[in-house]
Short mmCIF file of C-alpha atoms and ligand atoms in Angstrom, two decimals:
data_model
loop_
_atom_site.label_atom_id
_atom_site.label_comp_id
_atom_site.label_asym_id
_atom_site.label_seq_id
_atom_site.Cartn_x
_atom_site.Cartn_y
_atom_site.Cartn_z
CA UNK Z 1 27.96 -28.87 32.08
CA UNK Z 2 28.34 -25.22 30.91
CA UNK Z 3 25.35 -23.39 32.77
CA UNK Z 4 23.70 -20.26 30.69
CA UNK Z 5 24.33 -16.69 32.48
CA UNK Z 6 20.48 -15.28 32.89
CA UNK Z 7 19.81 -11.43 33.38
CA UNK Z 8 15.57 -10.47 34.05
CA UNK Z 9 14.57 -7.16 32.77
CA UNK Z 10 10.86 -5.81 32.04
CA UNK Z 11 11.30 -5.56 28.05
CA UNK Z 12 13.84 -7.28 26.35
CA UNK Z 13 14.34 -5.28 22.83
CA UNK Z 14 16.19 -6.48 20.19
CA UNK Z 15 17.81 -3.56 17.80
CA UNK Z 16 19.16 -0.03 18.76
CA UNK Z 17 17.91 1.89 15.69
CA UNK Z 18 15.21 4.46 15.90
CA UNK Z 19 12.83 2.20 16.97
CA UNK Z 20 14.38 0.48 19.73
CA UNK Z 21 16.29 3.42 21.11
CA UNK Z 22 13.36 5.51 21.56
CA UNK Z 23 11.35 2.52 22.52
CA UNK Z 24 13.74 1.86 25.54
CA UNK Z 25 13.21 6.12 26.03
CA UNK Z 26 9.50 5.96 26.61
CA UNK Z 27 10.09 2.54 28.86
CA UNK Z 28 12.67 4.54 30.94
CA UNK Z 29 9.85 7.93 31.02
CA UNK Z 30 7.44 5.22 32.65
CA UNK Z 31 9.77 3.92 35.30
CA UNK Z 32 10.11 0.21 32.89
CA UNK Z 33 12.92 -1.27 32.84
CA UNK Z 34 14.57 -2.47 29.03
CA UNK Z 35 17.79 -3.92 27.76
CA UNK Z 36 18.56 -3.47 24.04
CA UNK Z 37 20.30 -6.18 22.16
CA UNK Z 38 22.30 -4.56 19.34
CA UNK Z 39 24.26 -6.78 16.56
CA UNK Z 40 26.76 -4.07 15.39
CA UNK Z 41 29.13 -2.04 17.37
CA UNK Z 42 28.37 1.65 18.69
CA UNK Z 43 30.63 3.09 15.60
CA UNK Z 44 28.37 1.18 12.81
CA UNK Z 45 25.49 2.24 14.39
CA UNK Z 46 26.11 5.88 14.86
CA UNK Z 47 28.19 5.84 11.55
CA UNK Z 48 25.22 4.40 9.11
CA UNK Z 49 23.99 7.26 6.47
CA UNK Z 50 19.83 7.17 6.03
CA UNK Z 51 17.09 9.29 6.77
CA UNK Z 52 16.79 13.08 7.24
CA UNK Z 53 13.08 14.67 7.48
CA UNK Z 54 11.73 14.29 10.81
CA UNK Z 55 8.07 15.15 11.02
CA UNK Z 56 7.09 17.44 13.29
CA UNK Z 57 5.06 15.38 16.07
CA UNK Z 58 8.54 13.57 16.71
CA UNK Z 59 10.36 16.89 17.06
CA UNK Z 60 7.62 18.42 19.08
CA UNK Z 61 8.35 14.68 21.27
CA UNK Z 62 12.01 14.19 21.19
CA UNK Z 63 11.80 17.94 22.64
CA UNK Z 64 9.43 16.83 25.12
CA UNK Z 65 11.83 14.01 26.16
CA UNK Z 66 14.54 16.51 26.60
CA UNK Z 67 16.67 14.78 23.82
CA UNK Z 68 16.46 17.50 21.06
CA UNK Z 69 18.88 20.39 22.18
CA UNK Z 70 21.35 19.88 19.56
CA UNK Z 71 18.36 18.73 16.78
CA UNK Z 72 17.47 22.09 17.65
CA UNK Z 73 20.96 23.96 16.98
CA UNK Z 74 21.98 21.64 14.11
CA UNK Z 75 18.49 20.91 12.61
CA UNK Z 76 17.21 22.93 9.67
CA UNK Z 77 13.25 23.73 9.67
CA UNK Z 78 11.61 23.26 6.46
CA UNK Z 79 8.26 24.93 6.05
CA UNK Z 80 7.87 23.66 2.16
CA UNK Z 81 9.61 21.59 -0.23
CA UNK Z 82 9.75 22.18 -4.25
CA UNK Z 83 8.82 20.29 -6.91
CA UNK Z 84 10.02 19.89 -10.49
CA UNK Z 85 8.82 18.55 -13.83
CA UNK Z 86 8.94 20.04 -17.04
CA UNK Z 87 12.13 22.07 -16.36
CA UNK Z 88 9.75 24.46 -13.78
CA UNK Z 89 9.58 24.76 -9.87
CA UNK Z 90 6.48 24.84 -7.83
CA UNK Z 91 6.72 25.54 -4.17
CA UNK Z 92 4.29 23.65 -2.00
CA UNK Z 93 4.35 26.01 1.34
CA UNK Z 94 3.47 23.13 3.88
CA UNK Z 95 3.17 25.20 6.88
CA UNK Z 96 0.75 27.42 5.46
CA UNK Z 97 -1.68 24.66 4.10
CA UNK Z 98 -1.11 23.26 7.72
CA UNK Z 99 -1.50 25.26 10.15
CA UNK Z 100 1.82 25.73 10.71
CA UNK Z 101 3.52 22.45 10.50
CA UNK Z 102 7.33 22.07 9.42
CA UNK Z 103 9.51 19.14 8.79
CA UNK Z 104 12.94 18.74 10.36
CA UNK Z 105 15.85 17.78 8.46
CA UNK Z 106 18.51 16.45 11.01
CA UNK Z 107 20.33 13.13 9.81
CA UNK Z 108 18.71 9.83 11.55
CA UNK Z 109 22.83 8.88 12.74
CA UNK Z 110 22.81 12.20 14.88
CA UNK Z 111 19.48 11.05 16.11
CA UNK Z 112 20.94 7.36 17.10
CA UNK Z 113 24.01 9.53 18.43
CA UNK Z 114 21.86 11.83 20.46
CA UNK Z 115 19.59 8.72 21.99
CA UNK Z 116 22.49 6.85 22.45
CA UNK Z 117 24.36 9.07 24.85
CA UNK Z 118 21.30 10.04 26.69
CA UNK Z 119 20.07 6.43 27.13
CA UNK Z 120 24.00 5.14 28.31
CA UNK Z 121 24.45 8.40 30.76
CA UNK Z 122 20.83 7.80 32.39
CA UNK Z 123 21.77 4.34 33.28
CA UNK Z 124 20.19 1.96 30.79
CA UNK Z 125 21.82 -1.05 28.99
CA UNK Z 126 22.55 -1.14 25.74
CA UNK Z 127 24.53 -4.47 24.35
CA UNK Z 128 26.32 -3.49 21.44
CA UNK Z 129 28.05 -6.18 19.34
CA UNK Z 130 26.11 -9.23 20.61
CA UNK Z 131 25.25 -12.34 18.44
CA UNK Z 132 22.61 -15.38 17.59
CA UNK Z 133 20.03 -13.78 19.15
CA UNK Z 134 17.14 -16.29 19.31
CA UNK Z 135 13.60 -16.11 20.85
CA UNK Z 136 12.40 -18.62 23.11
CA UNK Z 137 8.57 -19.09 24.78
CA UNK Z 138 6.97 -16.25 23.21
CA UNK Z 139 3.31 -17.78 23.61
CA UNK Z 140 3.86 -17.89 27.31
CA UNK Z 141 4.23 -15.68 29.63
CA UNK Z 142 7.95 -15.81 30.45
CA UNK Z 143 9.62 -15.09 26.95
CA UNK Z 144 13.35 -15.21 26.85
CA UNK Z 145 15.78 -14.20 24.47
CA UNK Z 146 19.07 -15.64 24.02
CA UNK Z 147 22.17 -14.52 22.55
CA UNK Z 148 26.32 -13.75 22.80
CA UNK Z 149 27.97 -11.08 24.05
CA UNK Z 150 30.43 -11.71 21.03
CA UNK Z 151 30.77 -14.45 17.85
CA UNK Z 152 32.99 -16.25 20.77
CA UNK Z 153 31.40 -15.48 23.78
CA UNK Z 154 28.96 -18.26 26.20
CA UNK Z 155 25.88 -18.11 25.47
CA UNK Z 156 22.96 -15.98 27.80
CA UNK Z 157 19.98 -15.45 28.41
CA UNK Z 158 17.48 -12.48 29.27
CA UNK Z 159 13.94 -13.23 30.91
CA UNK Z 160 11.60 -10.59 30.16
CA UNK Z 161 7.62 -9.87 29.85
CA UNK Z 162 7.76 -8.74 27.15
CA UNK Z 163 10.32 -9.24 23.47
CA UNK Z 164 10.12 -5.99 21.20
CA UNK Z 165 11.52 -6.61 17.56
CA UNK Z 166 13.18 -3.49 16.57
CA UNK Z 167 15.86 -5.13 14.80
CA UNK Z 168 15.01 -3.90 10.73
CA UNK Z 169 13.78 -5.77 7.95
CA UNK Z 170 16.26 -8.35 7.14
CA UNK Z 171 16.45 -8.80 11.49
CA UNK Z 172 15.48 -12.63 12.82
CA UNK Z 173 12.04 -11.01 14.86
CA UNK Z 174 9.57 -11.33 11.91
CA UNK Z 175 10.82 -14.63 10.99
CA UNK Z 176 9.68 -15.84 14.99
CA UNK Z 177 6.05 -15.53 14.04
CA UNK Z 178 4.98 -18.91 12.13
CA UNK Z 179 4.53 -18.28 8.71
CA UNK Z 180 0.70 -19.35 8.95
CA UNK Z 181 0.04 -16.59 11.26
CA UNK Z 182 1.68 -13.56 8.76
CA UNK Z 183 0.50 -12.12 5.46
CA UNK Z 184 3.07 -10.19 3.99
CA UNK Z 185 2.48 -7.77 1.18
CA UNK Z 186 5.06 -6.46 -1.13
CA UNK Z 187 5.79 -4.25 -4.07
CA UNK Z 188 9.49 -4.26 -5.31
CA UNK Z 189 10.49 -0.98 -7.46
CA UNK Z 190 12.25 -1.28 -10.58
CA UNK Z 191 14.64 1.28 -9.46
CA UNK Z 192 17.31 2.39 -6.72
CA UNK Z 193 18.37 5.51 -5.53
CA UNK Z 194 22.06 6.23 -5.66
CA UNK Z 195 22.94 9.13 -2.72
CA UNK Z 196 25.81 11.25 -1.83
CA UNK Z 197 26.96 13.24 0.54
CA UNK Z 198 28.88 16.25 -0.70
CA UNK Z 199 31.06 19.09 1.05
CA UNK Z 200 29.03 21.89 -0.32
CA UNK Z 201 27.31 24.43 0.26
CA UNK Z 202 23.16 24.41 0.13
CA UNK Z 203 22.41 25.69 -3.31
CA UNK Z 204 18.57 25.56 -2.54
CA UNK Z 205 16.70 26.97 0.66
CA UNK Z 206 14.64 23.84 0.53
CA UNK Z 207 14.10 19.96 -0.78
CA UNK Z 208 13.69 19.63 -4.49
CA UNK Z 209 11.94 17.11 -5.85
CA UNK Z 210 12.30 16.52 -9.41
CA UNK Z 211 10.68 14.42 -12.54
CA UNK Z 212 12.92 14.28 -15.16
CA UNK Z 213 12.63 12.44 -18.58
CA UNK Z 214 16.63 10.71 -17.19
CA UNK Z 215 14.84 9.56 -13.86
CA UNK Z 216 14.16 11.14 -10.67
CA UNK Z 217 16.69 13.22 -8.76
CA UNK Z 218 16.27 14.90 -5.15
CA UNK Z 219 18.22 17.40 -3.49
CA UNK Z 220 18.09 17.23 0.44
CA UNK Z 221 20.85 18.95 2.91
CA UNK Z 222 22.50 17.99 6.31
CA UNK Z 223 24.61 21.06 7.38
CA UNK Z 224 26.01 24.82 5.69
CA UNK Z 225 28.58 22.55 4.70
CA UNK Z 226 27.55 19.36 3.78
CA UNK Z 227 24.34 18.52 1.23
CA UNK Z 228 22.44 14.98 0.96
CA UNK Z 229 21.70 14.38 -3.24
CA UNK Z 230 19.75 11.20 -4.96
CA UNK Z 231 19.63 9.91 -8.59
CA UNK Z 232 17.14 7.41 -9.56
CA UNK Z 233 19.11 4.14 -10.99
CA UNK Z 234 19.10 0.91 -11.49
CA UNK Z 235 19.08 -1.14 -8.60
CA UNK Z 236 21.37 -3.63 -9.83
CA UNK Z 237 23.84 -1.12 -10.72
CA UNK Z 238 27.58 -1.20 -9.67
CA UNK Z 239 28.33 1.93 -7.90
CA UNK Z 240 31.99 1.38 -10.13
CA UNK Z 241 29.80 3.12 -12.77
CA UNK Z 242 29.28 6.19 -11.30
CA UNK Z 243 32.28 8.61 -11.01
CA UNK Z 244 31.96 11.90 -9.70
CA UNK Z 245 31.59 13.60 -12.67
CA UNK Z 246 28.50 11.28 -14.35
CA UNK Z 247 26.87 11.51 -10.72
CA UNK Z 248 27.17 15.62 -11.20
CA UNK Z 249 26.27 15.72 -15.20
CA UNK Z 250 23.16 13.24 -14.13
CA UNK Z 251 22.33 15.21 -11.38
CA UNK Z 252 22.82 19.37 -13.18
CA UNK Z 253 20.55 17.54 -15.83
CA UNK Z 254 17.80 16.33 -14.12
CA UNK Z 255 17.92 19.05 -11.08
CA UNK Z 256 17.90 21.65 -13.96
CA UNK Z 257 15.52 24.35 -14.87
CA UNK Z 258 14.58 27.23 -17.15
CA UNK Z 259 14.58 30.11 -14.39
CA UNK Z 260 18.50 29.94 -14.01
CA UNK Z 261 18.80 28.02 -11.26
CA UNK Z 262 22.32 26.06 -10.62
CA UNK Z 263 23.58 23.54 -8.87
CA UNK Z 264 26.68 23.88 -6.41
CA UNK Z 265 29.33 21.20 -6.60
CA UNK Z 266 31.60 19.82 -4.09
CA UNK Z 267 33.54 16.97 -3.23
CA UNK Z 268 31.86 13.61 -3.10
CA UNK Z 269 32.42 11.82 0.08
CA UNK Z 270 29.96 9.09 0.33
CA UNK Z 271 28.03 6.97 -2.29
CA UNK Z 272 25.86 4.13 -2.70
CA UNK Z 273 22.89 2.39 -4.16
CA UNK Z 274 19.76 1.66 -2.20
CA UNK Z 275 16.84 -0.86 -3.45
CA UNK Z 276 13.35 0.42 -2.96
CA UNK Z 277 10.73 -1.59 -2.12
CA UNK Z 278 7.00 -1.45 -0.03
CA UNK Z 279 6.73 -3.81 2.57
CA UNK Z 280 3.88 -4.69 5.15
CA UNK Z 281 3.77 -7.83 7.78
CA UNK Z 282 0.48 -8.39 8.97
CA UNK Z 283 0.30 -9.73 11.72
CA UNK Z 284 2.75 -7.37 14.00
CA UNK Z 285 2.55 -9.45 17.27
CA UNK Z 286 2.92 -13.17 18.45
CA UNK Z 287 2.32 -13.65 22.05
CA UNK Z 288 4.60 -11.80 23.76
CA UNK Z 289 6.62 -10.74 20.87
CA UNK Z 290 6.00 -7.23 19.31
CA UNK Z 291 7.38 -5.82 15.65
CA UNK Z 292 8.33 -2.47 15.61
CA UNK Z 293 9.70 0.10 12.87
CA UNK Z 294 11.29 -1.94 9.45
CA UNK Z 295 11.10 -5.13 11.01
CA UNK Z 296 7.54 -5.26 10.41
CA UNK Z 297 7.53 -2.27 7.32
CA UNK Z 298 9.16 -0.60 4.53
CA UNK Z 299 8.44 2.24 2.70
CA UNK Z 300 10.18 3.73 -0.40
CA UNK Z 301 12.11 6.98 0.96
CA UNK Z 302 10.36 9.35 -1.34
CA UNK Z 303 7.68 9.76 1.62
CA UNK Z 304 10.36 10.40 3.84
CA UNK Z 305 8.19 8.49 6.06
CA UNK Z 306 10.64 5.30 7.32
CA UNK Z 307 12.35 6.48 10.59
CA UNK Z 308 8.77 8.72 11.74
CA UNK Z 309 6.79 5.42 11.53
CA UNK Z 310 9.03 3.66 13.63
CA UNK Z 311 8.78 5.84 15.99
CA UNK Z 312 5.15 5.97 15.97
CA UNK Z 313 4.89 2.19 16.33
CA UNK Z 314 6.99 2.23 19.71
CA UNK Z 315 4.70 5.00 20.79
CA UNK Z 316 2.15 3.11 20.96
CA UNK Z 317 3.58 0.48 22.19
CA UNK Z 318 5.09 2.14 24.84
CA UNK Z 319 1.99 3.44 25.98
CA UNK Z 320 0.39 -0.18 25.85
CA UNK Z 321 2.79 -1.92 28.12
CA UNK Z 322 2.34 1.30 30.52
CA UNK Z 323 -1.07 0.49 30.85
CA UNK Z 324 -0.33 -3.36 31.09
CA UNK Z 325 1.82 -2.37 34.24
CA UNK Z 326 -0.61 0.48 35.57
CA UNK Z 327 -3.42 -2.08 35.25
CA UNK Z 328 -2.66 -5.13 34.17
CA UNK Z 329 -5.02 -4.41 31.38
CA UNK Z 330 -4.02 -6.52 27.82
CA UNK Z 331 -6.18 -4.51 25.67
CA UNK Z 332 -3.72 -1.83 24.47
CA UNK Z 333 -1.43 -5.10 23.63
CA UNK Z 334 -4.34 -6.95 21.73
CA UNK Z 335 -4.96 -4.18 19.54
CA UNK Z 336 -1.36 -2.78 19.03
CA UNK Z 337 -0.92 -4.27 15.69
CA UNK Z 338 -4.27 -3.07 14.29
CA UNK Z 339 -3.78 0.55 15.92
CA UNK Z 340 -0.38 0.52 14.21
CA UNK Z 341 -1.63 -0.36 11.04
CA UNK Z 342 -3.78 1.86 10.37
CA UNK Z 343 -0.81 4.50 10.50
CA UNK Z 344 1.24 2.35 8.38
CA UNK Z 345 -1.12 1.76 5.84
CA UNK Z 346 -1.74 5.75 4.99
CA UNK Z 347 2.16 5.88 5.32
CA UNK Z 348 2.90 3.34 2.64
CA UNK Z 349 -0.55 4.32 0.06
CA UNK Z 350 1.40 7.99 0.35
CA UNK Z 351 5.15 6.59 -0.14
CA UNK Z 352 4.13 4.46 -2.96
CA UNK Z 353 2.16 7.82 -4.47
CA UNK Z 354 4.79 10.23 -4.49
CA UNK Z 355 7.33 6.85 -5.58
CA UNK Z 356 5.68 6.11 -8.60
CA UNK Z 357 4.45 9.56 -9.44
CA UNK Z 358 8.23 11.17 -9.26
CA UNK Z 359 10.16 8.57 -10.57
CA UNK Z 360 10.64 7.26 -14.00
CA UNK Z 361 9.48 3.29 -14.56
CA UNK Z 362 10.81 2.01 -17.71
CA UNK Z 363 7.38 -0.69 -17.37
CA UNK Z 364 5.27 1.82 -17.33
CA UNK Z 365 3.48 2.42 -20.38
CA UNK Z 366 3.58 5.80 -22.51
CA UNK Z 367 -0.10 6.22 -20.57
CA UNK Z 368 0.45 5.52 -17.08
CA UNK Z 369 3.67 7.71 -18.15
CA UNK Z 370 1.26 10.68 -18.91
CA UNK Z 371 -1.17 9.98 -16.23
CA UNK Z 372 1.66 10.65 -13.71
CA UNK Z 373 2.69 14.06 -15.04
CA UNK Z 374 -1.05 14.79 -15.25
CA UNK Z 375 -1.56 14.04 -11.78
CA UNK Z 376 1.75 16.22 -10.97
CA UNK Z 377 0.46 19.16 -13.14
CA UNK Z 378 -3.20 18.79 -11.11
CA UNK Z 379 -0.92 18.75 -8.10
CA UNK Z 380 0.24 21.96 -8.15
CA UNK Z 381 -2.95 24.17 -9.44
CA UNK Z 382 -5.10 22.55 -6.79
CA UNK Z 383 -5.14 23.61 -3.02
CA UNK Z 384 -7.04 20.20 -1.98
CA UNK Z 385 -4.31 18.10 -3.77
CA UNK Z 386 -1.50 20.40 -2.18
CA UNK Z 387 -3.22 20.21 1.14
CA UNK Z 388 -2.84 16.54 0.96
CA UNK Z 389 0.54 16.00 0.38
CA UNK Z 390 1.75 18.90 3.14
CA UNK Z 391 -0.70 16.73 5.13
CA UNK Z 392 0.75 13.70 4.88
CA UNK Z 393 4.55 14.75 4.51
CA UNK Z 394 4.56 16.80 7.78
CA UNK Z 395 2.98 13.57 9.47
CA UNK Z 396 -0.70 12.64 10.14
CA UNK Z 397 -1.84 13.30 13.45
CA UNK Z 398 -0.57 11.15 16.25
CA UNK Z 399 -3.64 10.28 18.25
P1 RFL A 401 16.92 -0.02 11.65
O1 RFL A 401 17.34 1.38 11.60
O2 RFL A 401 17.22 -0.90 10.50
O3 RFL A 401 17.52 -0.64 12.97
C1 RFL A 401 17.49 -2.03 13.22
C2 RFL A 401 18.64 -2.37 14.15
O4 RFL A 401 18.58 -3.77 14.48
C3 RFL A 401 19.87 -4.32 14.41
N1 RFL A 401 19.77 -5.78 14.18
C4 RFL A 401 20.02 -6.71 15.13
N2 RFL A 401 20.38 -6.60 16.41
C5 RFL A 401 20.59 -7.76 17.11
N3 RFL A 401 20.47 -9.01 16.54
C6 RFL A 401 20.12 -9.15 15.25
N4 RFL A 401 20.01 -10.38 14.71
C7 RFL A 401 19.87 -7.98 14.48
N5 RFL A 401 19.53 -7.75 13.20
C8 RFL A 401 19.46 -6.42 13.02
C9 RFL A 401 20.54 -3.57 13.28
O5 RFL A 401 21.96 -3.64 13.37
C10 RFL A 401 19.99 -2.17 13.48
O6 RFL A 401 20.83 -1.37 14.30
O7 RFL A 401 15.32 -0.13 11.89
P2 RFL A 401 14.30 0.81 12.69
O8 RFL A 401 14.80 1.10 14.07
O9 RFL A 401 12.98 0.19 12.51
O10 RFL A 401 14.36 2.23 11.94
C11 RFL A 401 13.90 2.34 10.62
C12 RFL A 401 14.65 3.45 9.89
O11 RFL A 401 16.04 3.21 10.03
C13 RFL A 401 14.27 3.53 8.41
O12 RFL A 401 12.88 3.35 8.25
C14 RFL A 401 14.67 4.88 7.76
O13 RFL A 401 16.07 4.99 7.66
C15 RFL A 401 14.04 5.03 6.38
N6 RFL A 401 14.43 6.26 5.69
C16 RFL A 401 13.80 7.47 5.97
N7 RFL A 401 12.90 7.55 6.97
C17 RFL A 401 12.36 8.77 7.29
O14 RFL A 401 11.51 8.81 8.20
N8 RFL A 401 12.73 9.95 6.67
C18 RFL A 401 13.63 9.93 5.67
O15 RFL A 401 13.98 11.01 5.16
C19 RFL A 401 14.19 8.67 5.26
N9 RFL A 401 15.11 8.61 4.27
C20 RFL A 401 15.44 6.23 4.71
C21 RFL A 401 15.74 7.43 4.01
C22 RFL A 401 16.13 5.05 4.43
C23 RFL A 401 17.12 5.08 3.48
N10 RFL A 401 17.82 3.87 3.27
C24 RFL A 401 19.22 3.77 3.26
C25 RFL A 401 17.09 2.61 3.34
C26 RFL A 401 16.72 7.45 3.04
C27 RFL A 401 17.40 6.28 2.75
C28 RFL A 401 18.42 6.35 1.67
C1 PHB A 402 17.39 12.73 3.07
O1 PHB A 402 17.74 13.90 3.34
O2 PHB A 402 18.13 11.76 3.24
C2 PHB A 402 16.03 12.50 2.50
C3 PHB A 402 15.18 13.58 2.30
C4 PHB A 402 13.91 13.35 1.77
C5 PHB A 402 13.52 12.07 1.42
C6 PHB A 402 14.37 11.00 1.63
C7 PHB A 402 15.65 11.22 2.17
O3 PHB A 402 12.30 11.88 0.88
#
């Protein structure tokens, strides 16, 4: 009889994207010992296209880890964003209605890239291409996980104390806590977001977010030669029916403006269509098992809100196994879901404001239609409203 291979490590974590990288991080900083168990290869990983705007609590921490010296070269600092409606600009100067905060546009792949090398170079163990990953014993105290090295490969095993499920939103994790014991609320969008990348240069000093009559259209950036652009679609859509040039004629018209403003073209070298949707999993824990990051959330990217809430979630759980080891205490454990969700909840009542306030909804009717650009005209001629968003998009406090 074949007998399993078994490995024992402190936290067995299951997913090397934001969440589980910087999870296994913040172990490492506490002397804890992790393995991460990661489905696609070290290419896929580091070659996915997503997020951008980093707020600035997990700068201010990724600096404190020593892992942001090239964030800080290659990063650009954005101390306001601009928004657009009715063919005008309005400049919301975050750092001045907070104190001083600043978002961080550096591309969530350089991220994985930078937390990648650091984790491999300090020693830790990162599986990369492994498969069937399944969770065994959570409600006791000796969880396992098992899984292959490889479609081919014997099966293993790793012992752990503790199983964190980092592993996204369509990952196996959430699906290990029984059905009875989740709620799960959920708002599909009627639209998509189709995004380039372009070999440009910027042709704004900051993020534009614009309502247009056509749909909604942003323009972010990643580097002096390369700019991040989205379209509002439909989500069904075939990317087939969107050459260059309709992407740029969409894009000059809804990016537009009276003042003079234009839009500088370049080639197209990446494109797809994203869904949108708002997702929440309550309950984030099962006995030993622990959601962190999209595996237990999802917010619409409008908030720019998706890779900073992972990373808060692993913060706090980081900090709750710490004490579990320092004192044995479970109470940090018990109440990591609630703590979390508190977080996620402001994150995902702000990513579903600025979602259906920007964007275009065909359902909506001519009301709601008019209630949105009212709330964007009130917006903009009111400090507490402007406060609010710079608030929220720079990132609430972490406590
Ligand atoms: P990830 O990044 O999905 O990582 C999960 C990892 O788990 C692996 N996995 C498995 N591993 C082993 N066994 C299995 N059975 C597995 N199943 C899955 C996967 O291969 C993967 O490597 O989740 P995580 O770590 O929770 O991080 C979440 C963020 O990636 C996500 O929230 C953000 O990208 C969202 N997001 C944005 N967030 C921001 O904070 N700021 C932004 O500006 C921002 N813009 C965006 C975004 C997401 C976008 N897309 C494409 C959805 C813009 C876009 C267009
Ligand atoms: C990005 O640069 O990819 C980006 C910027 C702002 C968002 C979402 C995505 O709200």
């Amino acid at each position: 009889m074949q007998t399993t291979k078994a490995t024992r490590t402190q936290v067995a974590i299951v997913g090397a994207g934001p969440a589980g990288l910087f999870l296994s991080h913040l172990l490492h900083r506490q002397g804890i010992e992790s393995v991460i168990l990661e489905h696609r290869t070290r290419e896929e990983i580091e070659g996915t296209i997503r997020a951008g705007v980093l707020e600035q609590w997990v700068v201010d921490l990724m600096n404190g880890m020593g892992l942001g010296g090239r964030m800080m070269r290659e990063g650009h600092f954005h101390s306001g964003i601009t928004l657009r409606f009715d063919r005008r600009s309005h400049h919301i100067d975050m750092a001045e209605l907070t104190g001083g905060k600043r978002v961080t546009v550096y591309a969530q792949h350089e991220v994985i890239r930078d937390l990648v090398s650091a984790r491999l170079e300090d020693g830790g163990s990162i599986l990369f291409g492994v498969s069937d990953v399944q969770f065994h014993d959570l409600d006791g105290k000796a969880p396992r996980v098992s899984f292959r090295r490889g479609p081919d490969a014997p099966p293993e095993e790793l012992r752990c104390d503790f199983v964190a499920g980092c592993d996204g939103f369509h990952g196996p994790a959430r699906q290990a806590i029984p059905a009875a014991a989740r709620a799960e609320y959920q708002i599909v969008y009627p639209f998509g977001w189709l995004g380039i990348l372009t070999a440009a240069p910027p042709s704004h000093p900051e993020l534009i977010y614009a309502n247009h009559e056509r749909g909604f259209a942003l323009l972010s950036t990643r580097s002096p030669e390369v700019q991040r652009l989205y379209l509002q679609v439909d989500p069904r859509d075939d990317i087939a029916n969107w050459p260059d040039d309709r992407i740029w004629s969409e894009l000059h018209r809804r990016l537009e403006e009276d003042a003079g403003w234009s839009l500088t073209e370049g080639a197209i070298f990446q494109k797809g269509i994203i869904a949108m949707r708002s997702f929440v999993c309550e309950t984030m824990q099962h006995g030993r098992l622990f959601l962190a990051g999209d595996a237990a959330h999802i917010v619409p990217p409008t908030g720019a809100k998706g890779l900073n809430l992972a990373v808060a979630d692993v913060l706090v759980l980081s900090r709750a196994i710490d004490a579990y080891y320092k004192s044995g205490g479970m109470e940090g454990l018990e109440g990591y879901s609630a703590t979390c969700l508190r977080r996620i909840w402001k994150a995902e009542r702000f990513s579903w404001y600025m979602t259906t306030m920007l964007h275009r909804n065909e359902q909506d009717s001519p009301f709601e239609q008019r209630v949105h650009l009212a709330e964007l005209d009130y917006l903009v001629h009111s400090r507490a409203a402007m406060t609010a968003l710079a608030e929220n998009y720079v990132g609430l406090p972490m406590e």
